[in-house]
GROMACS .gro file of C-alpha atoms in nm:
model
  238
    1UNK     CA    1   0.399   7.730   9.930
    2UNK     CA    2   0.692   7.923  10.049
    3UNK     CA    3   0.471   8.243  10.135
    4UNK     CA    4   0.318   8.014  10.414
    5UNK     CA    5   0.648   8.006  10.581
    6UNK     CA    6   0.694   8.337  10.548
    7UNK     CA    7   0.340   8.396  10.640
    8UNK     CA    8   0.416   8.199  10.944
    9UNK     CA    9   0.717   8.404  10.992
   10UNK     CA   10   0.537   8.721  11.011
   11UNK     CA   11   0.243   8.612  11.231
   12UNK     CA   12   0.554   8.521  11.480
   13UNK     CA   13   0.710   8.816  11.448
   14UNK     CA   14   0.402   9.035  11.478
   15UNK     CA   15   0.328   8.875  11.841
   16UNK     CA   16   0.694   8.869  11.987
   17UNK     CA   17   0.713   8.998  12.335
   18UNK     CA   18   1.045   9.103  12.460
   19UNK     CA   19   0.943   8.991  12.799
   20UNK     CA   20   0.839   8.652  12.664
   21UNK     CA   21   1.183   8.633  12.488
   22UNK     CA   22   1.400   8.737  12.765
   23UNK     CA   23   1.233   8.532  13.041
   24UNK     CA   24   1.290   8.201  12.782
   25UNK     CA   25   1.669   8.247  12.758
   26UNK     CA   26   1.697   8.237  13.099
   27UNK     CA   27   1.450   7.925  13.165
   28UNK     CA   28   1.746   7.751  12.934
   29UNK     CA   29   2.136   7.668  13.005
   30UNK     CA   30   2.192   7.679  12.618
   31UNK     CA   31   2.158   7.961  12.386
   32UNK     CA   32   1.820   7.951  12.235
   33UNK     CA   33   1.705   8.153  11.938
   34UNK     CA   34   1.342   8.220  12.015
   35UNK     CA   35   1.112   8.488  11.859
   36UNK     CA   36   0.922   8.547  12.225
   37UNK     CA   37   0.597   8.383  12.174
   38UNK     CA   38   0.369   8.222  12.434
   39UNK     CA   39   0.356   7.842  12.352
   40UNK     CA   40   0.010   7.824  12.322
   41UNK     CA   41  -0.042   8.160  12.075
   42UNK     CA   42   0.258   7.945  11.864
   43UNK     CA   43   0.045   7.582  11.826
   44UNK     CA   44  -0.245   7.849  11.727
   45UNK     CA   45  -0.062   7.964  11.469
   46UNK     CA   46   0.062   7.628  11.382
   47UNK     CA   47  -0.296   7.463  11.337
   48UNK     CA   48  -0.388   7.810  11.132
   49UNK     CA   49  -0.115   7.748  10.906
   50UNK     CA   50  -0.160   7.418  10.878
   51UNK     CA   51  -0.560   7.425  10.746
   52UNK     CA   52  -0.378   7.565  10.425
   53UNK     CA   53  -0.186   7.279  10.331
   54UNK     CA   54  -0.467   7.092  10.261
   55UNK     CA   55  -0.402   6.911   9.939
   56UNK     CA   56   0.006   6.927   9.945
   57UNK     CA   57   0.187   6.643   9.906
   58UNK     CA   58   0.396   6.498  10.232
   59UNK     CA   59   0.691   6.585   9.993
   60UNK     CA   60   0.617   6.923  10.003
   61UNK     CA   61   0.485   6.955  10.367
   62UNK     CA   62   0.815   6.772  10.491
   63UNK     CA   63   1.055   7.046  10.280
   64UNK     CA   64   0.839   7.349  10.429
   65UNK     CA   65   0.901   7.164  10.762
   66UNK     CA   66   1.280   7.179  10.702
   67UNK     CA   67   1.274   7.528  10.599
   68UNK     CA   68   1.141   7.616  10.931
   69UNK     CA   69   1.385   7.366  11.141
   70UNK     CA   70   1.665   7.528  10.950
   71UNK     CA   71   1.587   7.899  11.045
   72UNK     CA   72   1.671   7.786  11.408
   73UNK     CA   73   1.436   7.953  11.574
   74UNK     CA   74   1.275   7.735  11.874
   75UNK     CA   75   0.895   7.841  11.784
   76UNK     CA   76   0.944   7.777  11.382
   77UNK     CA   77   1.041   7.395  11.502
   78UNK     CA   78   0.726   7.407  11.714
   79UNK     CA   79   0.487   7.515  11.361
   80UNK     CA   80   0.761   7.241  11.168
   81UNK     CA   81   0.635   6.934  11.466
   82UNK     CA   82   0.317   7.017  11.462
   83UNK     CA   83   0.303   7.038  11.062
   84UNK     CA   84   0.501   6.678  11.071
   85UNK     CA   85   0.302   6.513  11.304
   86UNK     CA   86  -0.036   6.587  11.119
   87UNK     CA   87   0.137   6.363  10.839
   88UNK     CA   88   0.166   6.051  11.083
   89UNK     CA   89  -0.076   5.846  10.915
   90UNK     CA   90   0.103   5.880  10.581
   91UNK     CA   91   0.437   5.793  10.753
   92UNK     CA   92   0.673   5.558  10.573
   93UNK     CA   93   1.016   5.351  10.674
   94UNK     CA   94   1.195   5.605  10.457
   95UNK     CA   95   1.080   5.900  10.632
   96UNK     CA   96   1.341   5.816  10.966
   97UNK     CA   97   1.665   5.907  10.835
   98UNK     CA   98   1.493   6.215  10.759
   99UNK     CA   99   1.381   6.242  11.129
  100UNK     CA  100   1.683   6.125  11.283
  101UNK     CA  101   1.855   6.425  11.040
  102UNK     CA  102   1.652   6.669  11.242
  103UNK     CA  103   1.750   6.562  11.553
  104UNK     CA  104   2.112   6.528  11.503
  105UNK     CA  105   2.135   6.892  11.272
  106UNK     CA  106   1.895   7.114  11.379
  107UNK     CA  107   1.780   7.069  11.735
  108UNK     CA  108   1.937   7.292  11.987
  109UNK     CA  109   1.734   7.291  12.310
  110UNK     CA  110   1.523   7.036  12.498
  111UNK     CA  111   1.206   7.258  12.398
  112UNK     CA  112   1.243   7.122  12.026
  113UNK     CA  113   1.361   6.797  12.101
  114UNK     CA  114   1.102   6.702  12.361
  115UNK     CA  115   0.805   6.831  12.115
  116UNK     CA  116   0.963   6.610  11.810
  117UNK     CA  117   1.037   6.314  11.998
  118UNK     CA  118   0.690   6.315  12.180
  119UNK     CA  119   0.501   6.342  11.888
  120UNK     CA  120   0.649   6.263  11.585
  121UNK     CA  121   0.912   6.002  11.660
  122UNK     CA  122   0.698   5.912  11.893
  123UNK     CA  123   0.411   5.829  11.661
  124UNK     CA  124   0.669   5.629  11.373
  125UNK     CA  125   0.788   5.393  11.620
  126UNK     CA  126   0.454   5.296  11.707
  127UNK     CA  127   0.387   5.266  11.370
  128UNK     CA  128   0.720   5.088  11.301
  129UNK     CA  129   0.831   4.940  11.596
  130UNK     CA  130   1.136   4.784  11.451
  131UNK     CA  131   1.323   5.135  11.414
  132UNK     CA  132   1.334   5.133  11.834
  133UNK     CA  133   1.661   4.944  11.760
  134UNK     CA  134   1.800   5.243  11.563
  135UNK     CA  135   1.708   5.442  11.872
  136UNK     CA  136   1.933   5.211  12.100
  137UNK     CA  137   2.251   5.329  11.850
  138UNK     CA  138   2.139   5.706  11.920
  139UNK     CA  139   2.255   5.632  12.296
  140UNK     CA  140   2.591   5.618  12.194
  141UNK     CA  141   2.605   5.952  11.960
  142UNK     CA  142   2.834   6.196  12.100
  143UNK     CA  143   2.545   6.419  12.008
  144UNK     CA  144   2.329   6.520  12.303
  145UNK     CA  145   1.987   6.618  12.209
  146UNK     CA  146   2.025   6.215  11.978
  147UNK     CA  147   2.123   6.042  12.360
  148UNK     CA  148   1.788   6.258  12.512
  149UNK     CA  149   1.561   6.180  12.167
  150UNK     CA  150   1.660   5.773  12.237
  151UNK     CA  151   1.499   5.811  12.562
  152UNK     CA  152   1.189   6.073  12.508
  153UNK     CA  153   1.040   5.891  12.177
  154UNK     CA  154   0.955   5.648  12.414
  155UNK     CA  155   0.761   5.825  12.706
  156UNK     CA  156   0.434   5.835  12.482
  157UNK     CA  157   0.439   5.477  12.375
  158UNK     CA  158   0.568   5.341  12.731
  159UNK     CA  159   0.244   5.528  12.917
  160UNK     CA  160   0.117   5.286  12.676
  161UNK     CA  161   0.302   5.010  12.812
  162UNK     CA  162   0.486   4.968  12.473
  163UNK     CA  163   0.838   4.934  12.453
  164UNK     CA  164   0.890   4.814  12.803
  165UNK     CA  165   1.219   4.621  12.774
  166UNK     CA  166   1.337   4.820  12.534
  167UNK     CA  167   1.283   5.115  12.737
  168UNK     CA  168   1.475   4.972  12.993
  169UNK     CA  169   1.774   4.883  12.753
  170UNK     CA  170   1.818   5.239  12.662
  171UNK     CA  171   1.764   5.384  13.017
  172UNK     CA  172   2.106   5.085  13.076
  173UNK     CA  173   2.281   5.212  12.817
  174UNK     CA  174   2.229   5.537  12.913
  175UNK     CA  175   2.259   5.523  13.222
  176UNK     CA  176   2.607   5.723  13.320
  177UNK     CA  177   2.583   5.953  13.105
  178UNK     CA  178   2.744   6.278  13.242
  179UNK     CA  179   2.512   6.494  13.051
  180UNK     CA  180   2.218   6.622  13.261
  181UNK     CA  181   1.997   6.730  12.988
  182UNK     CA  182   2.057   6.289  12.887
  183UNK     CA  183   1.945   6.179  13.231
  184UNK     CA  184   1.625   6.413  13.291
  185UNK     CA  185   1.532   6.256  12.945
  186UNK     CA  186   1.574   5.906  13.019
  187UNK     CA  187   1.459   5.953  13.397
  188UNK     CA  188   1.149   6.089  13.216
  189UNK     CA  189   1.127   5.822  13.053
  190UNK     CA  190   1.124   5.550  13.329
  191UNK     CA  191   0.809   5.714  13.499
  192UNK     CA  192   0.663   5.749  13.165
  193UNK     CA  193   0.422   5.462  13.249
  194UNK     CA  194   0.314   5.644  13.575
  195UNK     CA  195   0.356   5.290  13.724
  196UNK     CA  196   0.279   5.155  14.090
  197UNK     CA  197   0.607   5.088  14.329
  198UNK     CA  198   0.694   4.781  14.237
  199UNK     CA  199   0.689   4.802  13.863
  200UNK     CA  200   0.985   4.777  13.637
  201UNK     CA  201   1.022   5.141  13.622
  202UNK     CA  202   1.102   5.169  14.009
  203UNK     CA  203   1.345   4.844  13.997
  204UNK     CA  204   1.565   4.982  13.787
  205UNK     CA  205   1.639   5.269  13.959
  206UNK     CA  206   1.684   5.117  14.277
  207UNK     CA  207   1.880   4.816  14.167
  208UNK     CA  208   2.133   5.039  14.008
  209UNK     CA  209   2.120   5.353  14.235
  210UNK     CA  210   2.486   5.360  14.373
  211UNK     CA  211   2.612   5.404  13.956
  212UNK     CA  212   2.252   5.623  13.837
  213UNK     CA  213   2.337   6.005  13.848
  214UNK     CA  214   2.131   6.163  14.113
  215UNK     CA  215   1.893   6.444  13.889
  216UNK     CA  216   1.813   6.086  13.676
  217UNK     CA  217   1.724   5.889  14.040
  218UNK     CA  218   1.535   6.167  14.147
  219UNK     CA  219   1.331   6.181  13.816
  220UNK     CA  220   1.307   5.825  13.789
  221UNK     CA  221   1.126   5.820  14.139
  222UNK     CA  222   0.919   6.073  14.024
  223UNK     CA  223   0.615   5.898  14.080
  224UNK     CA  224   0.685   5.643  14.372
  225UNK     CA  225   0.488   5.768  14.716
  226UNK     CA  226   0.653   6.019  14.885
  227UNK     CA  227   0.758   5.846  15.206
  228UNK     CA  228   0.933   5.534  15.016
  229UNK     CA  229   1.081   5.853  14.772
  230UNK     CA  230   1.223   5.977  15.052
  231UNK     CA  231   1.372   5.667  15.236
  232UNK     CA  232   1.479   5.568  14.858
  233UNK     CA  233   1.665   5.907  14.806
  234UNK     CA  234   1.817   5.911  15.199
  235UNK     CA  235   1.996   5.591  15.097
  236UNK     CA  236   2.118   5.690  14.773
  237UNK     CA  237   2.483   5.793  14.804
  238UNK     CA  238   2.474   5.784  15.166
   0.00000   0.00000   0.00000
């Protein structure tokens, strides 16, 4: 089955536009190594690719997966999610270090970790809730894109309203981080539940808004209505 990744490598290569390329590097702070392909043409692919593994083993789906993670290039971890995550219902406990080995040694850029935490990771710890306390250790990695996974597994689930304290435990312990990339992911996650002003999600914020970096306050409000945003921002670091 290695032709299919390099079938999947050509099909990317054959629809790489510079001016796709060029305009992603900039939409980034970090260096990404991307092939220039519209996100939507790349899931295409993805499912295409994907209708040929029929009959494969997880084994062998979850190698080709790691073959395309370790090429580094952003829209090869977009076919690798998508591949993964059509394997959630065959998901077992042993399958998170090998998730948690993605995280911390190939993702490079809030693209890829958003799409594996949101679907994937997302999935297993619905499926397994007990691993959430694994994600609470991830806060303290001095790995970024582990502190932003800790916080955007949960966004799926907590729209859900799964995960709710925990959420807020990891949003706590993650809370002064210096890392902006860390604080758009857990602010993300605290209007996750698009909740109603007085929820959880909004208390936090508020309660702790004189320690809470500003881009995470500003995320975290997200949601509330616009004129108690406002007076909630005009008081914050006044």
């Amino acid at each position: 089955m290695k032709t299919l990744v390099d079938e999947v490598r050509r099909l990317l290569t054959e629809n790489a536009d510079e001016k796709i390329r060029e305009s992603g590097r900039r939409f980034f702070k970090e260096p990404v190594l991307t092939y220039g392909v519209k996100t939507a043409l790349v899931t295409s692919i993805a499912k295409q690719t994907l209708a040929r593994l029929k009959g494969e083993s997880k084994r062998e789906i979850f190698d080709l997966c790691e073959d395309l993670w370790r090429s580094g290039f952003m829209e090869e971890s977009f076919v690798a999610c998508t591949w993964a995550y059509s394997l959630r219902k065959y998901y077992l406990p042993g399958d998170f270090p090998m998730f948690e080995r993605w995280v911390e040694t190939y993702v490079g850029n809030r693209a890829s970790c958003d799409t594996l935490c949101n679907h994937s990771l997302g999935a297993f710890v619905e499926i397994y809730p007990e691993v959430v306390g694994e994600l609470k250790t991830w806060t303290g990695s001095p790995n970024r894109w582990k502190k932003r996974a800790a916080a955007m597994t949960l966004i799926v689930p907590a729209r859900k309203g799964l995960f709710l304290a925990d959420m807020f435990e990891i949003a706590e312990k993650l809370l002064a981080d210096p890392d902006d990339l860390v604080q758009k992911g857990y602010g993300w996650m605290l209007i996750g539940r698009r909740p109603g002003p007085s929820s959880g999600s909004f208390r936090l914020p508020l309660s702790r808004k004189e320690v809470m970096p500003r881009t995470a306050f500003r995320y975290a409000l997200e949601k509330m209505p616009a004129e108690l945003r406002a007076e909630a921002m005009k008081k914050k670091h006044a």
